[in-house]
Short mmCIF file of C-alpha atoms in Angstrom, two decimals:
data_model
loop_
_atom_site.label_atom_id
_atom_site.label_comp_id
_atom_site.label_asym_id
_atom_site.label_seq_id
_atom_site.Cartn_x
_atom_site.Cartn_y
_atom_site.Cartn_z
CA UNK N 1 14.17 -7.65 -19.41
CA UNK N 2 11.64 -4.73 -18.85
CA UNK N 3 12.04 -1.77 -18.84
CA UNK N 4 9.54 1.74 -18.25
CA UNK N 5 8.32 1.36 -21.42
CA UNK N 6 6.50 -1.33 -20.27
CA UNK N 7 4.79 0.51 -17.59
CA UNK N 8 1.06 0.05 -17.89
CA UNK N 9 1.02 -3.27 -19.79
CA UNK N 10 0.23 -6.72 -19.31
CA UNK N 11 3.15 -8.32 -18.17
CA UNK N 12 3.95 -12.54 -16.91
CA UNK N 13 6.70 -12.85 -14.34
CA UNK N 14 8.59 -16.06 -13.56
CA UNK N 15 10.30 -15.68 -10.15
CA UNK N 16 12.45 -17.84 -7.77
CA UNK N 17 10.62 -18.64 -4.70
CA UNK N 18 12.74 -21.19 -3.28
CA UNK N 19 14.67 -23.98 -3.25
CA UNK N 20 14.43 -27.86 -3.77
CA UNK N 21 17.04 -30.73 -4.00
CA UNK N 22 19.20 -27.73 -4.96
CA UNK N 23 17.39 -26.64 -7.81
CA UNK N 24 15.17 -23.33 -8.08
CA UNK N 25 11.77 -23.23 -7.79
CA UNK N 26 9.41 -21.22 -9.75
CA UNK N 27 6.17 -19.22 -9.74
CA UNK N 28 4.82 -17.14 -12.19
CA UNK N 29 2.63 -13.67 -11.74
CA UNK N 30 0.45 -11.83 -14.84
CA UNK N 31 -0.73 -8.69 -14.57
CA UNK N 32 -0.34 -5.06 -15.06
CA UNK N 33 3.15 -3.48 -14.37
CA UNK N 34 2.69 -0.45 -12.30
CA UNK N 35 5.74 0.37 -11.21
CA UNK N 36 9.74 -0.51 -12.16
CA UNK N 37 12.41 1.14 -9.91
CA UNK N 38 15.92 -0.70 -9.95
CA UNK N 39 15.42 -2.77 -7.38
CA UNK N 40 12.06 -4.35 -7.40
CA UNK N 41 8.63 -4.27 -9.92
CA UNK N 42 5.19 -3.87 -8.97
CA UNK N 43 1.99 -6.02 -10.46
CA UNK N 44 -1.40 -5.42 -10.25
CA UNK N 45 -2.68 -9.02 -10.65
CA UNK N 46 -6.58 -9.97 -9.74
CA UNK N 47 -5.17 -10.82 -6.40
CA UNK N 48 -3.51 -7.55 -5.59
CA UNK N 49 -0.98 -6.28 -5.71
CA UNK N 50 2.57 -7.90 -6.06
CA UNK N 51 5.61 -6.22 -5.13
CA UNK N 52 8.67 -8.51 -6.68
CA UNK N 53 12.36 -7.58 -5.86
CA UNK N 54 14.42 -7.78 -9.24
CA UNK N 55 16.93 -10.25 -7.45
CA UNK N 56 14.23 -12.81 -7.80
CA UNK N 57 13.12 -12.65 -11.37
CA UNK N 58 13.87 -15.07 -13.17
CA UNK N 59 12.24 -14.01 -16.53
CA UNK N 60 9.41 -11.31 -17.09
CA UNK N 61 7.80 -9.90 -20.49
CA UNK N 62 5.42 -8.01 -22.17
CA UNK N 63 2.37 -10.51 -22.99
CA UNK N 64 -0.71 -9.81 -25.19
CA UNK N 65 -3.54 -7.60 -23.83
CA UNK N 66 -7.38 -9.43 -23.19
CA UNK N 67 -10.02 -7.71 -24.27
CA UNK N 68 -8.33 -4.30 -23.50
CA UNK N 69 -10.55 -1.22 -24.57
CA UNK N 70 -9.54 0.68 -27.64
CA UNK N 71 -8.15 4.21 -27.41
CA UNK N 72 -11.39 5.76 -28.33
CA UNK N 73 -13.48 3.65 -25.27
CA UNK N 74 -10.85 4.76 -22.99
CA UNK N 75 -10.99 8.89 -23.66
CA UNK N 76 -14.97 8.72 -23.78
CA UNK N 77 -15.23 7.12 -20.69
CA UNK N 78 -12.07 9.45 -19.22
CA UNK N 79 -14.09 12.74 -20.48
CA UNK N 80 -17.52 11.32 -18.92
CA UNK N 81 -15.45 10.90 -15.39
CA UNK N 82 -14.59 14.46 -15.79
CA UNK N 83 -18.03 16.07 -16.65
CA UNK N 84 -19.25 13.83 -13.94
CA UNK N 85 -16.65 15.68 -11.39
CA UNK N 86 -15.50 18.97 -13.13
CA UNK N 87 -12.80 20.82 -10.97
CA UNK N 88 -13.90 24.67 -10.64
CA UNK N 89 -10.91 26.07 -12.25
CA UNK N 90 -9.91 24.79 -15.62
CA UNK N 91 -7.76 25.05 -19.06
CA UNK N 92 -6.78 23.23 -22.02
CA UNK N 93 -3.18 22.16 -23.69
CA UNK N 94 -4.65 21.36 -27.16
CA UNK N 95 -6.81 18.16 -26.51
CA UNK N 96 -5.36 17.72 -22.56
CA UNK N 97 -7.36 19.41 -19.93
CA UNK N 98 -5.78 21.24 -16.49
CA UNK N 99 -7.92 21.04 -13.56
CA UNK N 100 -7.55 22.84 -9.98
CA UNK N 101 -10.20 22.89 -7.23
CA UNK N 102 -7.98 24.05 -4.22
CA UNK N 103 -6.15 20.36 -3.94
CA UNK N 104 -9.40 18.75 -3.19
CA UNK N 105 -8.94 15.55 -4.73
CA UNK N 106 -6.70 14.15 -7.00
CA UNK N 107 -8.82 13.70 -10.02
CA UNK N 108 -10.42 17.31 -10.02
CA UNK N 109 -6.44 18.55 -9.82
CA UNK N 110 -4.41 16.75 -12.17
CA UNK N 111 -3.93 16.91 -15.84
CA UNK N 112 -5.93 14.53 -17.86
CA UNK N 113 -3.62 14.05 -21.26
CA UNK N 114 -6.17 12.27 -23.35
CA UNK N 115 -5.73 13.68 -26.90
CA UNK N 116 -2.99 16.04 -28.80
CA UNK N 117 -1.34 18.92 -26.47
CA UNK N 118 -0.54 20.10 -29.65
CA UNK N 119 3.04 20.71 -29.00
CA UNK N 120 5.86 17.87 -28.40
CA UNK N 121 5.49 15.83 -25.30
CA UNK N 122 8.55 17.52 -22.86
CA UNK N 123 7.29 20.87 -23.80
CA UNK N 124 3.67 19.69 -23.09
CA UNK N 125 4.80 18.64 -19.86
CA UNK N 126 6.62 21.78 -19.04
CA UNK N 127 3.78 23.87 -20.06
CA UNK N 128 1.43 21.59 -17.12
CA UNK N 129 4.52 22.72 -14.55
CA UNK N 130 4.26 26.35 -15.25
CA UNK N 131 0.10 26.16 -15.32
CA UNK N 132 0.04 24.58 -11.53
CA UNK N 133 3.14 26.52 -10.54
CA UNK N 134 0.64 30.08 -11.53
CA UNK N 135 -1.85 28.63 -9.11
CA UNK N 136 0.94 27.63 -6.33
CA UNK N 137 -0.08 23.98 -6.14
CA UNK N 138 1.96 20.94 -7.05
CA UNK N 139 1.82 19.27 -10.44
CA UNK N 140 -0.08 16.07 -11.13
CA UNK N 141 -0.86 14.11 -13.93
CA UNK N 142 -3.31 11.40 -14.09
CA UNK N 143 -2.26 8.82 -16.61
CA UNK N 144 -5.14 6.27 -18.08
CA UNK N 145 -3.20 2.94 -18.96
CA UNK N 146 -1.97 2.25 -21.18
CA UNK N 147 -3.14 4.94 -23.72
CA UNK N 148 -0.80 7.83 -21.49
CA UNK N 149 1.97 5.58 -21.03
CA UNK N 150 4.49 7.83 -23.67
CA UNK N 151 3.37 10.52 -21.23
CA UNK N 152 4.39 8.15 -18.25
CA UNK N 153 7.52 7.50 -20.13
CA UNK N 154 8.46 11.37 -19.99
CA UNK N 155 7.52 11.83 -16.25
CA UNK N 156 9.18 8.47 -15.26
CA UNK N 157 12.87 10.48 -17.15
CA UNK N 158 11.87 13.58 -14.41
CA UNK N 159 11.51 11.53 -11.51
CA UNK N 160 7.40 11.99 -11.06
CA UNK N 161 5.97 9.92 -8.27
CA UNK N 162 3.13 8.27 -8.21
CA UNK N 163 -0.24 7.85 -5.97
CA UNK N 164 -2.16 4.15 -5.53
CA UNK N 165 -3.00 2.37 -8.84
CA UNK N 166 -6.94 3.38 -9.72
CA UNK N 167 -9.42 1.12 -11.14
CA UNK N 168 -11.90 2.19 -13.64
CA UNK N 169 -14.56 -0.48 -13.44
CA UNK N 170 -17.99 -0.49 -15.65
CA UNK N 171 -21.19 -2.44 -15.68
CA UNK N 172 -23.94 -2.85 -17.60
CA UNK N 173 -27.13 -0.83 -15.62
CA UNK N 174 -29.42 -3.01 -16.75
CA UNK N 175 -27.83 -5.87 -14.97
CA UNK N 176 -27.07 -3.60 -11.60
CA UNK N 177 -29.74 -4.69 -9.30
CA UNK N 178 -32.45 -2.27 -8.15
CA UNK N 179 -32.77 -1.35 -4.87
CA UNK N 180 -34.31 -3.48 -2.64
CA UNK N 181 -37.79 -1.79 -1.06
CA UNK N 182 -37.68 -0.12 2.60
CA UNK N 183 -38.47 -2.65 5.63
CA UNK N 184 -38.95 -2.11 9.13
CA UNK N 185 -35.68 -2.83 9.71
CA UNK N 186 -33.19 -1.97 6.46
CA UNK N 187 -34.33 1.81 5.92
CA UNK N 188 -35.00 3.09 2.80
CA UNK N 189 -32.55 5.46 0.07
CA UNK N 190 -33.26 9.16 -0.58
CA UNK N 191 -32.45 10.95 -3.21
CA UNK N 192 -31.74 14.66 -3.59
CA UNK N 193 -30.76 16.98 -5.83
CA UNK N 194 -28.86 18.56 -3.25
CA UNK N 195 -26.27 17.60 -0.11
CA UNK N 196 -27.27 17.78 3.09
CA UNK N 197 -25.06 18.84 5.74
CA UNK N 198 -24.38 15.66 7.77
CA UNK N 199 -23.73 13.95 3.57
CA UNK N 200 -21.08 16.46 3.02
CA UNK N 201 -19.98 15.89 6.76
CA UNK N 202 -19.16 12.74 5.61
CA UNK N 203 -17.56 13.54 2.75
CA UNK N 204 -15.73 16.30 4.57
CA UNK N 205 -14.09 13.56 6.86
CA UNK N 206 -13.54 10.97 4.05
CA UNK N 207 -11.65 12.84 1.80
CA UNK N 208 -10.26 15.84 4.42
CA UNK N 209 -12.21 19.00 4.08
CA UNK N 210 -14.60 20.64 2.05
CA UNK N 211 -13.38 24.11 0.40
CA UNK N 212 -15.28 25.73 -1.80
CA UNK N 213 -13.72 24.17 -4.76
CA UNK N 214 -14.97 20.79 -3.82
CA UNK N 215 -18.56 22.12 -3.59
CA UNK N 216 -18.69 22.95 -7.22
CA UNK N 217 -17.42 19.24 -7.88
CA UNK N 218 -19.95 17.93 -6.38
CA UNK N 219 -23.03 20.05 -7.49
CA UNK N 220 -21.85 21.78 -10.73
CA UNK N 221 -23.21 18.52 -13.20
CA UNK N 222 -26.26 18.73 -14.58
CA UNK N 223 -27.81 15.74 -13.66
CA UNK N 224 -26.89 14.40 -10.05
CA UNK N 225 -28.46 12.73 -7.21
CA UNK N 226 -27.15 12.63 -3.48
CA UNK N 227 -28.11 9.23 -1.94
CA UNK N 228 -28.67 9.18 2.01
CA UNK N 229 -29.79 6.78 4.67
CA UNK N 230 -30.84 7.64 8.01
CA UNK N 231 -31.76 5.36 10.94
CA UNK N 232 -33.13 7.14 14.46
CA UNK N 233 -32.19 10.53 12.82
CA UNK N 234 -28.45 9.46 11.98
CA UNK N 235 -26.98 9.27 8.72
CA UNK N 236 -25.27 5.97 7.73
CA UNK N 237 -24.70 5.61 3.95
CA UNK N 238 -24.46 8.52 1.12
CA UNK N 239 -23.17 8.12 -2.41
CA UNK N 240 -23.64 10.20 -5.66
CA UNK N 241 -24.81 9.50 -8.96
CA UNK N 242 -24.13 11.89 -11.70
CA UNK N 243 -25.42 11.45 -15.91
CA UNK N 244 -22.83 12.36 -18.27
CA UNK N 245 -21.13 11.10 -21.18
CA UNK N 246 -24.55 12.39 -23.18
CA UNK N 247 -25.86 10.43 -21.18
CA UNK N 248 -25.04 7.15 -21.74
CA UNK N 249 -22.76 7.01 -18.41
CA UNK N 250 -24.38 6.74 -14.61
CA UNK N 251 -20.94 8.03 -12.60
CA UNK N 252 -20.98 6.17 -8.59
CA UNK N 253 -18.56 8.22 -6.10
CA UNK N 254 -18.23 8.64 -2.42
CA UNK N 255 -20.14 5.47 -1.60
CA UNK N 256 -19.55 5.47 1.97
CA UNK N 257 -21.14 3.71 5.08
CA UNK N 258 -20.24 5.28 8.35
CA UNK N 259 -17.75 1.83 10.42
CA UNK N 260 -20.77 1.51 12.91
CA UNK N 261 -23.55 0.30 9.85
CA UNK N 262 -21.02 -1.93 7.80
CA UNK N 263 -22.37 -4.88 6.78
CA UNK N 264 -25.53 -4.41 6.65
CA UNK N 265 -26.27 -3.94 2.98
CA UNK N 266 -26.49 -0.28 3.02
CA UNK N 267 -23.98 -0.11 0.30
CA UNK N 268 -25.90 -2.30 -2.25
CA UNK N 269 -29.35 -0.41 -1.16
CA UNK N 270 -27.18 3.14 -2.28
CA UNK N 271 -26.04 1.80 -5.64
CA UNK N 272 -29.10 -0.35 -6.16
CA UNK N 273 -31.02 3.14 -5.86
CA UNK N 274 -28.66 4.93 -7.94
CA UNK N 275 -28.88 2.79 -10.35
CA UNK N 276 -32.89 2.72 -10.47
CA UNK N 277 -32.10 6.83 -11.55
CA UNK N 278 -29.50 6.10 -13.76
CA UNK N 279 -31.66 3.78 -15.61
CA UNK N 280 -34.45 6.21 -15.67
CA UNK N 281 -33.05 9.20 -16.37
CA UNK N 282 -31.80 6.71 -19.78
CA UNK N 283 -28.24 5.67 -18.98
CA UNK N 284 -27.03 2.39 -19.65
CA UNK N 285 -23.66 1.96 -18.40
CA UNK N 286 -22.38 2.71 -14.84
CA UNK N 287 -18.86 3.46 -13.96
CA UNK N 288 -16.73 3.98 -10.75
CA UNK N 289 -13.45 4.60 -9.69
CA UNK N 290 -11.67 2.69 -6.92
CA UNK N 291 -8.11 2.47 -5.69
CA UNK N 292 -6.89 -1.37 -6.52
CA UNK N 293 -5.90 -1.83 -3.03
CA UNK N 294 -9.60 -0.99 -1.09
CA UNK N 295 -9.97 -4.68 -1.48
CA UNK N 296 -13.06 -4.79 0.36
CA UNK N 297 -15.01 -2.11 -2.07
CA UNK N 298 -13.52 -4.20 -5.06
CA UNK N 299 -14.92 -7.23 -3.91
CA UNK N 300 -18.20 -5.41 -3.57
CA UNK N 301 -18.27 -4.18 -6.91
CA UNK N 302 -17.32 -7.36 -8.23
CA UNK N 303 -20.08 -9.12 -6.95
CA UNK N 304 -21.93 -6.54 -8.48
CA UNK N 305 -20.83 -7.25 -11.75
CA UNK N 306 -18.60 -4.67 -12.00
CA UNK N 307 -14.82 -5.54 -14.17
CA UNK N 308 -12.19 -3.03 -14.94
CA UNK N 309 -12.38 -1.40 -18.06
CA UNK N 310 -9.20 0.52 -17.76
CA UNK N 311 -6.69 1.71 -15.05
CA UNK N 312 -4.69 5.03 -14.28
CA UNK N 313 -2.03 6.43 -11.88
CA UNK N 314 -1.91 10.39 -10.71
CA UNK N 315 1.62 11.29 -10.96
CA UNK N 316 2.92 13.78 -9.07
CA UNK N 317 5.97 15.92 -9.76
CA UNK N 318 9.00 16.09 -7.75
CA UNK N 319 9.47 19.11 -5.14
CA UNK N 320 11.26 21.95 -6.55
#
């Protein structure tokens, strides 16, 4: 049987679904485990996800990984998401980093434990309780999979929770198609250097305010573009494309199209113009983050030609 070891690993499930001529019937699940409590399991399979009470499994294992990323490709492609959104307050635990940007967001205000902490894993975790408790903000952790699942392993044994399963999905740039060119009737993508107002509106009401913090997490990168397109003086569609990684990674966020302009094609015109930078400016890989169940944006990217490279889940620690 499983157990929380197996958290964050390729798993097949064989189930009971039923019954025929008094004899079980079967159907088996593969995917990633992302959650084991004792009464049901969680899988992320390609179809979503797949919540399975324990009363109906049959059998379930580990199985191999395919074509999973070594450590290394995970951590350089964690540490490019974080130059690409650095939080404005930060510190280190050996090799982990701590992050706080006034709780906006949960990547720019969780620990990211990709390396040593150079002390032993419970007091490393204790040390990340005292560091948010100093700034009077809860806890979080967010664990890439399955390269942070010890560290899973110790917050499962405190009773962490645990936000929506994340993608981390690449593509190639080169294969991203380029914006299509400005008609009469699809208008065209501008890029800034800076955020308008009515693009951090947006963002304001997507991800529930705009402090000060989340400011510097948009702007403080080196290399970053603010995508916008307007119709009749209206904004419809941002997104942001950041450089980082030295360079090798374009970084998508916020790609957002206000409910009134949806399918229209904005969304492809935003990365297809973020993309044309990216490639410019000498990237050749683009990356994104996207929770497993915004079905419709993984469909997008999919079509795209975007697969996931790794995944990870924020924990959060229990209230005190």
């Amino acid at each position: 049987m499983l157990r929380q070891q197996d958290v964050g690993h390729r798993i097949v499930v064989r189930r009971v679904v039923g019954e025929r001529a008094g004899r079980p019937l079967f159907s088996d699940a593969l995917g990633e485990l992302v959650e084991l409590t004792g009464t049901h399991l969680t899988l992320a399979t390609v179809q979503g996800r797949l919540r399975v009470p324990l009363t109906e499994v049959h059998r379930a294992k580990r199985v191999p990984a395919t074509r999973r990323p070594t450590a290394a490709a995970v951590i350089e492609l964690e540490l490019a998401a974080d130059e690409s959104w650095p939080a404005a307050v930060r510190g280190r635990l050996g090799d982990w980093l701590l992050r706080s940007a006034e709780g906006w967001s949960g990547r720019a205000n969780s620990a990211l434990p990709v390396g040593d902490p150079d002390r032993p894993l419970p007091e490393a975790v204790d040390a990340v309780l005292r560091w948010y408790a100093d700034l009077g903000q809860p806890a979080m952790v967010n664990t890439p999979l399955p390269l942070a699942t010890p560290v899973g392993t110790e917050l499962d044994a405190r009773g962490w929770g645990a936000r929506p399963l994340v993608l981390v999905q690449t593509a190639s740039l080169a294969a991203l198609p380029p914006a299509p060119p400005a008609t009469a009737d699809v208008p065209r993508v501008e890029l800034a250097t800076a955020p308008s107002e009515d693009w951090l509106g947006i963002a304001a009401s997507r991800k529930g305010g705009l402090p000060d913090s989340a400011r510097h997490v948009l702007t403080a990168v080196d290399r970053v573009r603010f995508a916008q397109v307007h119709a009749g003086g209206t904004l419809l569609a941002t997104g942001r494309g950041t450089v980082a990684g030295q360079g090798r990674w374009l970084g998508l966020s916020l790609i957002e199209v206000v409910p009134e302009a949806r399918r229209r094609g904005l969304a492809r015109r935003v990365i297809g113009a973020l993309a044309d930078w990216g490639r410019a400016e000498g990237a050749t890989r683009a990356f994104l983050q996207v929770e497993q169940r915004n079905t419709a944006a993984v469909a997008l990217y999919r079509e795209l030609g975007f697969t996931t490279h790794h995944t990870y889940l924020t924990r959060v620690a229990p209230p005190t």
